[in-house]
Amino acid sequence: MAERTTIQVTKEVRDHLAQVAKDRGVTLEQLAAERPTAEQIAERVAATRRVLRERMGCRLTDEEFDNGPDVLANVYTMAAEKAHALRGHAA
């Protein structure tokens, strides 16, 4: 069994977190695990960039990635425009 500890918070915070967890159908531990730390986010970004470089031949530097456009937002925009066009609506 994992080692346990106590975190002291106000009753309001405790009750709020318990309600959020209940609403989502998860435990407090699972709720906390949903939010990655800054270090975990950085690791995911580095891993994604590594895959793009190794498997897709992407040659962008980290600086170019950081200063580039929001590619995911652009993909969503293009997908929405295509969906509208397929339905016969103006984009």
PDB file of C-alpha atoms in Angstrom:
ATOM      1  CA  MET A   1       0.000   0.000   0.000  1.00  0.00           C
ATOM      2  CA  ALA A   2       1.209   3.501  -0.808  1.00  0.00           C
ATOM      3  CA  GLU A   3       2.456   5.663   2.016  1.00  0.00           C
ATOM      4  CA  ARG A   4      -0.107   8.198   3.175  1.00  0.00           C
ATOM      5  CA  THR A   5       0.232  11.716   4.533  1.00  0.00           C
ATOM      6  CA  THR A   6      -2.023  14.543   5.615  1.00  0.00           C
ATOM      7  CA  ILE A   7      -2.455  17.863   3.825  1.00  0.00           C
ATOM      8  CA  GLN A   8      -4.004  20.612   5.873  1.00  0.00           C
ATOM      9  CA  VAL A   9      -6.489  22.838   4.086  1.00  0.00           C
ATOM     10  CA  THR A  10      -9.525  24.774   5.182  1.00  0.00           C
ATOM     11  CA  LYS A  11     -12.808  22.885   5.518  1.00  0.00           C
ATOM     12  CA  GLU A  12     -14.138  24.863   2.575  1.00  0.00           C
ATOM     13  CA  VAL A  13     -11.285  23.708   0.335  1.00  0.00           C
ATOM     14  CA  ARG A  14     -11.641  20.115   1.546  1.00  0.00           C
ATOM     15  CA  ASP A  15     -15.387  20.141   0.894  1.00  0.00           C
ATOM     16  CA  HIS A  16     -14.934  21.770  -2.497  1.00  0.00           C
ATOM     17  CA  LEU A  17     -12.350  19.201  -3.615  1.00  0.00           C
ATOM     18  CA  ALA A  18     -14.504  16.351  -2.314  1.00  0.00           C
ATOM     19  CA  GLN A  19     -17.493  17.662  -4.286  1.00  0.00           C
ATOM     20  CA  VAL A  20     -15.459  18.110  -7.465  1.00  0.00           C
ATOM     21  CA  ALA A  21     -14.153  14.550  -7.139  1.00  0.00           C
ATOM     22  CA  LYS A  22     -17.663  13.224  -6.476  1.00  0.00           C
ATOM     23  CA  ASP A  23     -19.080  15.111  -9.471  1.00  0.00           C
ATOM     24  CA  ARG A  24     -16.424  13.556 -11.695  1.00  0.00           C
ATOM     25  CA  GLY A  25     -16.834  10.102 -10.175  1.00  0.00           C
ATOM     26  CA  VAL A  26     -13.217   9.874  -9.026  1.00  0.00           C
ATOM     27  CA  THR A  27     -11.280   9.823  -5.784  1.00  0.00           C
ATOM     28  CA  LEU A  28      -9.334  12.815  -4.496  1.00  0.00           C
ATOM     29  CA  GLU A  29      -6.130  11.021  -5.504  1.00  0.00           C
ATOM     30  CA  GLN A  30      -7.433  10.581  -9.051  1.00  0.00           C
ATOM     31  CA  LEU A  31      -8.565  14.207  -9.138  1.00  0.00           C
ATOM     32  CA  ALA A  32      -5.089  15.389  -8.164  1.00  0.00           C
ATOM     33  CA  ALA A  33      -3.471  13.085 -10.731  1.00  0.00           C
ATOM     34  CA  GLU A  34      -5.532  14.712 -13.516  1.00  0.00           C
ATOM     35  CA  ARG A  35      -3.492  17.910 -13.247  1.00  0.00           C
ATOM     36  CA  PRO A  36       0.095  17.448 -14.394  1.00  0.00           C
ATOM     37  CA  THR A  37       2.907  19.379 -12.764  1.00  0.00           C
ATOM     38  CA  ALA A  38       4.992  21.880 -14.735  1.00  0.00           C
ATOM     39  CA  GLU A  39       7.771  19.278 -14.865  1.00  0.00           C
ATOM     40  CA  GLN A  40       5.389  16.635 -16.256  1.00  0.00           C
ATOM     41  CA  ILE A  41       4.120  19.077 -18.887  1.00  0.00           C
ATOM     42  CA  ALA A  42       7.692  19.905 -19.906  1.00  0.00           C
ATOM     43  CA  GLU A  43       8.477  16.178 -20.197  1.00  0.00           C
ATOM     44  CA  ARG A  44       5.417  15.649 -22.432  1.00  0.00           C
ATOM     45  CA  VAL A  45       6.354  18.603 -24.634  1.00  0.00           C
ATOM     46  CA  ALA A  46       9.917  17.303 -25.000  1.00  0.00           C
ATOM     47  CA  ALA A  47       8.677  13.798 -25.821  1.00  0.00           C
ATOM     48  CA  THR A  48       6.233  15.122 -28.427  1.00  0.00           C
ATOM     49  CA  ARG A  49       8.922  17.220 -30.071  1.00  0.00           C
ATOM     50  CA  ARG A  50      11.275  14.228 -30.071  1.00  0.00           C
ATOM     51  CA  VAL A  51       8.642  12.134 -31.903  1.00  0.00           C
ATOM     52  CA  LEU A  52       8.010  14.913 -34.421  1.00  0.00           C
ATOM     53  CA  ARG A  53      11.720  15.146 -35.136  1.00  0.00           C
ATOM     54  CA  GLU A  54      12.523  11.429 -35.216  1.00  0.00           C
ATOM     55  CA  ARG A  55       9.441  10.042 -36.948  1.00  0.00           C
ATOM     56  CA  MET A  56       8.165  12.921 -39.019  1.00  0.00           C
ATOM     57  CA  GLY A  57      11.368  14.662 -40.015  1.00  0.00           C
ATOM     58  CA  CYS A  58      10.447  17.939 -38.330  1.00  0.00           C
ATOM     59  CA  ARG A  59      13.488  20.209 -38.181  1.00  0.00           C
ATOM     60  CA  LEU A  60      12.102  23.002 -36.002  1.00  0.00           C
ATOM     61  CA  THR A  61      14.206  24.099 -33.049  1.00  0.00           C
ATOM     62  CA  ASP A  62      12.697  24.427 -29.576  1.00  0.00           C
ATOM     63  CA  GLU A  63      12.731  28.198 -30.042  1.00  0.00           C
ATOM     64  CA  GLU A  64      10.830  27.886 -33.321  1.00  0.00           C
ATOM     65  CA  PHE A  65       8.258  25.621 -31.651  1.00  0.00           C
ATOM     66  CA  ASP A  66       7.860  28.070 -28.772  1.00  0.00           C
ATOM     67  CA  ASN A  67       7.479  31.117 -31.026  1.00  0.00           C
ATOM     68  CA  GLY A  68       5.424  29.436 -33.721  1.00  0.00           C
ATOM     69  CA  PRO A  69       1.682  29.647 -34.282  1.00  0.00           C
ATOM     70  CA  ASP A  70      -0.795  27.688 -32.223  1.00  0.00           C
ATOM     71  CA  VAL A  71      -0.852  24.731 -34.588  1.00  0.00           C
ATOM     72  CA  LEU A  72      -3.574  22.828 -32.732  1.00  0.00           C
ATOM     73  CA  ALA A  73      -5.881  25.842 -32.890  1.00  0.00           C
ATOM     74  CA  ASN A  74      -5.158  26.111 -36.613  1.00  0.00           C
ATOM     75  CA  VAL A  75      -5.981  22.419 -37.092  1.00  0.00           C
ATOM     76  CA  TYR A  76      -9.309  22.883 -35.284  1.00  0.00           C
ATOM     77  CA  THR A  77     -10.094  25.914 -37.453  1.00  0.00           C
ATOM     78  CA  MET A  78      -9.320  24.010 -40.648  1.00  0.00           C
ATOM     79  CA  ALA A  79     -11.398  21.026 -39.498  1.00  0.00           C
ATOM     80  CA  ALA A  80     -14.349  23.281 -38.669  1.00  0.00           C
ATOM     81  CA  GLU A  81     -14.105  25.009 -42.048  1.00  0.00           C
ATOM     82  CA  LYS A  82     -14.021  21.648 -43.828  1.00  0.00           C
ATOM     83  CA  ALA A  83     -17.020  20.385 -41.821  1.00  0.00           C
ATOM     84  CA  HIS A  84     -18.975  23.527 -42.701  1.00  0.00           C
ATOM     85  CA  ALA A  85     -18.053  23.207 -46.371  1.00  0.00           C
ATOM     86  CA  LEU A  86     -19.188  19.572 -46.414  1.00  0.00           C
ATOM     87  CA  ARG A  87     -22.517  20.614 -44.929  1.00  0.00           C
ATOM     88  CA  GLY A  88     -22.921  23.397 -47.496  1.00  0.00           C
ATOM     89  CA  HIS A  89     -22.466  26.289 -45.060  1.00  0.00           C
ATOM     90  CA  ALA A  90     -20.221  29.268 -45.560  1.00  0.00           C
ATOM     91  CA  ALA A  91     -17.180  29.244 -43.312  1.00  0.00           C
TER      92      ALA A  91
END
